[in-house]
Amino acid sequence: MRRRRVAGTSVALTALGFGAAVIGNLYRATSAADASAAVDAAWDAGIRYFDTAPHYGLGLSEQRLGAALRQRPRDEYVVSSKVGRLLVPNERPQGVDSEGFVVPDDLRRQWDFSRDGVLRSIEDSLRRTGLDRLDIVYVHDPDEHWRQAADEALPALAELRDQGVVGAVGAGMNQSAMLARFLRETAADVVMLAGRYTLLDQSALDDVLPAVREAGKSVVAAGVFNSGLLSRPRPAEGMKYDYQDAPRELVARARAIAEVCEEHGTSLPAAAIAFPATHPSTVNVTLGMRDRAQVTQNVALQRSAVPRALWDDLRDRGLIRQDVPLTAGGVP
């Protein structure tokens, strides 16, 4: 699988990345065997970029991903994790995590974007994964913590990068405006942009994508299915959009896009994966993969042909923004 380098760094990512939130039991339990088989299938398909975080399953995702990768040649793959949420003992457990992961809540998340918090978080992630290093570290969802993340977390990460401890640093969020600030005002190399440059939401064209071009940096695209609405060939009522039930008007627009995709001999999920990669700053598209079947499906979708004429047609019909770049410059 082709790799693209994060601008200004030595870190190169495969076109498709493995998002490990789901093997941390996101929304429903996943067996350890299925999680391990998913990583094995991703490796066999040529995927060499794996993303995780302490937040995902209160450390379970990091534990499972590390166990599945530990015997692989370390220089052949890239792992990213995140800082900003320390895992500490939960003094008032209720039995199950309250933030969407089906795991015991014997731990809880504690926001901390301080220098000491960053260093502790990385140390904890290395212990949970059993790996010798993290290749990329993102500050994770600092929506309410801009000042500390910008003044303490990013400088601490940049120092580790400059010492060669990590390969690249950045921020990962579900919004694009603050990511643009990280690119313009901090030492971030790369941002993980979740859900804001998709077939249904191109708001990143207003802020983060111009910023990344101006700064000569890079984007990893995540959340390309917008929580599910773009994940099936025929969108239906009751599907999720940004973690909520999708409004009817968005379901109708997704269906209209799906029909155009079919006219061009492709499918809505394949186009959803391909779309963010058409932007020249996108170096990778990362998808959640729960088991071997999901890996097989996602790899097939990513490898399927999506004609360039589709983007022109969607633009002409007013189904994507008029300022979407028409010349594909990103990941094939």
Coordinates of C-alpha atoms in Angstrom, one line a residue:
M1 CA 0.0 0.0 0.0
R2 CA 1.3 3.4 -1.0
R3 CA 2.7 5.7 1.7
R4 CA 2.7 9.4 2.0
R5 CA 5.0 11.4 4.3
V6 CA 3.8 13.8 7.0
A7 CA 5.2 17.0 5.7
G8 CA 8.4 18.1 7.4
T9 CA 8.9 14.8 9.2
S10 CA 10.3 11.3 8.5
V11 CA 6.9 9.6 9.3
A12 CA 5.2 8.0 6.4
L13 CA 1.6 6.7 6.5
T14 CA -0.1 4.1 4.4
A15 CA -3.1 5.4 2.4
L16 CA -5.5 3.6 4.7
G17 CA -5.1 3.6 8.5
F18 CA -6.5 1.3 11.2
G19 CA -8.7 3.1 13.8
A20 CA -8.5 1.2 17.0
A21 CA -11.4 2.8 19.0
V22 CA -13.8 0.0 18.1
I23 CA -11.4 -2.7 19.4
G24 CA -11.7 -0.8 22.7
N25 CA -15.4 -1.9 22.8
L26 CA -16.9 1.2 21.4
Y27 CA -20.7 0.9 21.6
R28 CA -20.5 -2.9 22.0
A29 CA -18.2 -5.6 23.2
T30 CA -15.6 -7.0 20.8
S31 CA -13.7 -10.2 21.8
A32 CA -10.0 -10.2 22.2
A33 CA -9.8 -12.8 19.4
D34 CA -11.7 -10.6 17.0
A35 CA -9.6 -7.6 17.8
S36 CA -6.4 -9.5 17.2
A37 CA -7.8 -10.9 14.0
A38 CA -8.6 -7.4 12.8
V39 CA -5.1 -6.2 13.3
D40 CA -3.7 -9.3 11.6
A41 CA -6.0 -8.8 8.6
A42 CA -5.0 -5.2 8.4
W43 CA -1.4 -6.1 8.4
D44 CA -1.9 -8.7 5.7
A45 CA -3.7 -6.1 3.6
G46 CA -0.7 -3.8 3.8
I47 CA -2.0 -1.3 6.4
R48 CA 0.9 0.0 8.5
Y49 CA -0.7 3.0 10.3
F50 CA -2.5 2.2 13.5
D51 CA -4.2 4.9 15.7
T52 CA -5.4 4.5 19.3
A53 CA -5.9 6.6 22.5
P54 CA -6.2 6.2 26.2
H55 CA -9.8 7.4 25.9
Y56 CA -10.7 4.3 23.8
G57 CA -12.1 1.7 26.2
L58 CA -10.2 3.2 29.2
G59 CA -7.0 1.8 27.9
L60 CA -8.3 -1.4 26.4
S61 CA -7.7 -0.3 22.8
E62 CA -4.1 0.5 23.6
Q63 CA -3.6 -2.8 25.3
R64 CA -5.1 -4.9 22.5
L65 CA -3.4 -3.0 19.7
G66 CA 0.0 -3.3 21.5
A67 CA -0.5 -7.0 22.0
A68 CA -1.3 -7.6 18.4
L69 CA 1.6 -5.5 17.1
R70 CA 4.3 -6.4 19.6
Q71 CA 5.9 -9.2 17.6
R72 CA 5.8 -7.3 14.3
P73 CA 9.0 -5.6 13.0
R74 CA 8.9 -2.2 14.8
D75 CA 10.3 -0.1 12.0
E76 CA 7.6 -1.3 9.5
Y77 CA 4.6 0.3 11.2
V78 CA 3.5 3.6 12.6
V79 CA 1.5 4.0 15.8
S80 CA -0.2 7.1 17.0
S81 CA -1.8 7.7 20.4
K82 CA -3.1 10.8 22.2
V83 CA -2.7 12.9 25.3
G84 CA -5.1 15.1 27.3
R85 CA -7.0 12.4 29.2
L86 CA -5.2 10.7 32.0
L87 CA -6.6 7.5 33.3
V88 CA -6.9 7.5 37.1
P89 CA -8.7 5.3 39.6
N90 CA -12.5 5.8 39.7
E91 CA -13.6 6.5 43.3
R92 CA -17.3 6.0 42.4
P93 CA -17.6 3.2 39.8
Q94 CA -21.1 2.4 38.5
G95 CA -20.1 -0.8 36.7
V96 CA -19.8 0.3 33.1
D97 CA -18.1 3.2 31.4
S98 CA -20.4 6.2 30.7
E99 CA -18.7 7.5 27.6
G100 CA -19.7 4.9 25.0
F101 CA -17.3 2.0 25.7
V102 CA -18.5 -1.3 27.0
V103 CA -15.8 -1.7 29.7
P104 CA -15.7 -1.7 33.5
D105 CA -15.4 1.8 34.9
D106 CA -12.8 1.1 37.5
L107 CA -10.8 3.9 35.9
R108 CA -12.0 7.4 34.9
R109 CA -10.7 10.1 32.5
Q110 CA -9.1 13.2 33.9
W111 CA -8.4 16.2 31.6
D112 CA -4.8 17.2 31.7
F113 CA -2.9 19.1 29.0
S114 CA 0.0 20.2 31.3
R115 CA 3.6 19.3 30.5
D116 CA 3.7 16.8 33.3
G117 CA 0.3 15.3 32.2
V118 CA 1.6 14.9 28.7
L119 CA 4.7 13.1 29.8
R120 CA 2.8 10.9 32.2
S121 CA 0.2 10.1 29.5
I122 CA 2.9 9.0 27.0
E123 CA 4.6 6.9 29.7
D124 CA 1.2 5.2 30.5
S125 CA 0.5 4.6 26.8
L126 CA 3.9 2.9 26.4
R127 CA 3.2 0.7 29.4
R128 CA -0.2 -0.3 28.1
T129 CA 0.9 -1.0 24.6
G130 CA 4.2 -2.6 25.5
L131 CA 5.8 -0.7 22.6
D132 CA 9.1 1.1 22.7
R133 CA 7.8 4.4 21.2
L134 CA 4.9 6.2 19.8
D135 CA 5.5 7.6 16.3
I136 CA 2.8 10.3 16.3
V137 CA 1.2 11.9 19.4
Y138 CA -1.9 14.1 19.1
V139 CA -3.5 16.3 21.7
H140 CA -7.0 14.8 21.9
D141 CA -10.2 16.9 21.9
P142 CA -8.8 20.0 23.6
D143 CA -12.0 22.0 22.8
E144 CA -12.3 23.5 26.3
H145 CA -8.6 23.6 26.9
W146 CA -7.0 25.6 24.1
R147 CA -4.7 27.7 26.3
Q148 CA -3.1 24.8 28.2
A149 CA -2.9 22.6 25.1
A150 CA -1.3 25.3 23.0
D151 CA 1.0 26.7 25.8
E152 CA 2.0 23.4 27.5
A153 CA 1.0 20.3 25.7
L154 CA 2.3 21.1 22.2
P155 CA 5.6 22.6 23.3
A156 CA 6.2 19.4 25.4
L157 CA 5.4 17.3 22.4
A158 CA 7.6 19.4 20.1
E159 CA 10.5 19.0 22.5
L160 CA 10.1 15.2 22.4
R161 CA 9.9 15.3 18.6
D162 CA 13.0 17.5 18.4
Q163 CA 14.8 15.0 20.7
G164 CA 13.8 12.1 18.3
V165 CA 11.5 10.5 20.9
V166 CA 8.5 10.8 18.7
G167 CA 8.3 11.4 15.0
A168 CA 5.5 13.9 14.6
V169 CA 3.0 15.8 16.8
G170 CA -0.3 17.4 16.3
A171 CA -4.0 17.6 17.4
G172 CA -7.0 15.4 16.8
M173 CA -10.6 16.9 17.0
N174 CA -14.1 16.7 15.7
Q175 CA -14.0 20.4 14.9
S176 CA -11.8 22.2 12.3
A177 CA -11.6 25.8 13.6
M178 CA -9.3 25.0 16.5
L179 CA -7.2 22.7 14.4
A180 CA -6.5 25.6 12.1
R181 CA -5.2 27.5 15.1
F182 CA -3.0 24.6 16.1
L183 CA -1.5 24.6 12.6
R184 CA -1.0 28.4 12.5
E185 CA 0.1 29.1 16.1
T186 CA 1.9 25.9 17.4
A187 CA 4.5 23.5 16.4
A188 CA 2.0 20.9 15.2
D189 CA 3.0 18.8 12.1
V190 CA -0.3 17.1 11.4
V191 CA -3.9 17.2 12.4
M192 CA -6.4 14.4 12.6
L193 CA -9.6 15.9 11.2
A194 CA -12.7 13.9 12.2
G195 CA -15.9 14.4 10.2
R196 CA -15.3 17.9 8.8
Y197 CA -14.2 17.0 5.3
T198 CA -16.7 14.5 4.1
L199 CA -19.3 14.1 1.4
L200 CA -21.8 15.7 3.8
D201 CA -19.6 18.3 5.6
Q202 CA -16.9 20.3 3.8
S203 CA -16.6 23.0 6.5
A204 CA -12.9 22.4 6.8
L205 CA -12.6 24.3 3.5
D206 CA -13.2 27.4 5.6
D207 CA -10.4 27.1 8.1
V208 CA -8.2 24.0 8.6
L209 CA -7.6 23.1 4.9
P210 CA -6.4 26.6 4.0
A211 CA -4.3 26.7 7.1
V212 CA -2.6 23.3 6.4
R213 CA -1.7 24.4 2.9
E214 CA -0.3 27.8 4.1
A215 CA 1.7 26.1 6.8
G216 CA 2.9 23.2 4.5
K217 CA 1.6 20.6 7.0
S218 CA -0.5 17.5 6.7
V219 CA -4.0 16.1 7.4
V220 CA -5.1 12.6 8.5
A221 CA -8.8 12.2 7.7
A222 CA -11.0 10.3 10.1
G223 CA -14.8 10.1 10.7
V224 CA -15.3 9.9 7.0
F225 CA -18.7 8.1 7.4
N226 CA -20.0 10.9 9.7
S227 CA -20.8 8.2 12.4
G228 CA -22.5 5.9 10.0
L229 CA -24.7 7.8 7.6
L230 CA -22.3 7.3 4.7
S231 CA -21.3 3.8 5.6
R232 CA -23.9 1.9 3.5
P233 CA -24.8 2.0 -0.2
R234 CA -28.4 3.1 0.7
P235 CA -28.7 5.4 3.7
A236 CA -31.8 4.8 5.9
E237 CA -33.8 6.6 8.6
G238 CA -32.4 5.9 12.0
M239 CA -28.7 5.9 11.0
K240 CA -26.3 8.1 12.9
Y241 CA -24.8 11.4 11.9
D242 CA -22.1 12.8 14.3
Y243 CA -23.2 10.4 17.0
Q244 CA -26.9 11.5 16.9
D245 CA -29.9 10.3 14.9
A246 CA -29.4 11.8 11.4
P247 CA -31.9 14.6 10.5
R248 CA -34.2 13.7 7.6
E249 CA -32.8 16.3 5.3
L250 CA -29.3 14.8 5.7
V251 CA -30.6 11.3 5.1
A252 CA -32.2 12.7 1.9
R253 CA -29.0 14.3 0.8
A254 CA -27.0 11.2 1.5
R255 CA -29.5 9.2 -0.6
A256 CA -29.1 11.7 -3.4
I257 CA -25.3 11.4 -3.3
A258 CA -25.7 7.6 -3.2
E259 CA -27.7 7.7 -6.4
V260 CA -25.1 9.7 -8.2
C261 CA -22.4 7.3 -7.0
E262 CA -24.4 4.4 -8.5
E263 CA -24.7 6.3 -11.8
H264 CA -20.9 6.5 -11.9
G265 CA -20.4 2.8 -11.1
T266 CA -19.3 3.1 -7.5
S267 CA -20.9 3.2 -4.1
L268 CA -21.5 5.7 -1.4
P269 CA -19.1 4.1 1.1
A270 CA -16.3 3.9 -1.5
A271 CA -16.8 7.5 -2.4
A272 CA -16.9 8.5 1.3
I273 CA -13.5 7.0 1.7
A274 CA -12.1 8.4 -1.5
F275 CA -13.4 12.0 -1.1
P276 CA -11.2 13.4 1.7
A277 CA -8.1 11.8 0.0
T278 CA -8.7 14.1 -3.1
H279 CA -7.4 17.0 -1.1
P280 CA -3.6 17.4 -1.7
S281 CA -2.9 17.9 2.0
T282 CA -4.5 14.6 3.1
V283 CA -1.8 11.9 3.7
N284 CA -4.1 9.2 5.1
V285 CA -7.7 8.1 5.7
T286 CA -8.2 6.2 8.9
L287 CA -11.2 3.9 9.4
G288 CA -12.5 2.1 12.5
M289 CA -12.1 -1.7 12.1
R290 CA -13.6 -4.1 14.6
D291 CA -13.0 -7.5 13.1
R292 CA -11.5 -9.3 10.1
A293 CA -14.7 -8.9 8.0
Q294 CA -14.7 -5.1 8.5
V295 CA -11.0 -4.9 7.5
T296 CA -11.7 -6.9 4.4
Q297 CA -14.7 -4.7 3.5
N298 CA -12.9 -1.4 4.1
V299 CA -9.8 -2.4 2.2
A300 CA -12.0 -3.5 -0.8
L301 CA -13.8 -0.2 -0.7
Q302 CA -10.6 1.8 -0.5
R303 CA -9.1 0.0 -3.4
S304 CA -12.2 0.3 -5.6
A305 CA -12.2 2.7 -8.5
V306 CA -14.0 6.0 -7.9
P307 CA -14.0 8.1 -11.1
R308 CA -12.9 11.7 -11.0
A309 CA -16.1 12.6 -12.9
L310 CA -18.1 11.8 -9.8
W311 CA -16.8 14.8 -8.0
D312 CA -17.5 17.1 -10.9
D313 CA -21.1 15.7 -11.1
L314 CA -21.7 16.1 -7.4
R315 CA -20.5 19.7 -7.5
D316 CA -22.6 20.5 -10.6
R317 CA -25.7 19.1 -8.8
G318 CA -25.0 21.1 -5.7
L319 CA -24.4 18.1 -3.6
I320 CA -20.9 19.1 -2.5
R321 CA -19.6 22.6 -2.2
Q322 CA -18.6 24.6 -5.3
D323 CA -15.1 25.3 -3.9
V324 CA -14.2 21.6 -3.4
P325 CA -10.9 21.2 -5.4
L326 CA -11.6 19.3 -8.6
T327 CA -8.1 18.0 -9.2
A328 CA -7.3 15.0 -7.1
G329 CA -3.9 15.5 -5.5
G330 CA -4.2 13.2 -2.5
V331 CA -4.1 9.5 -1.7
P332 CA -5.2 7.3 -4.6

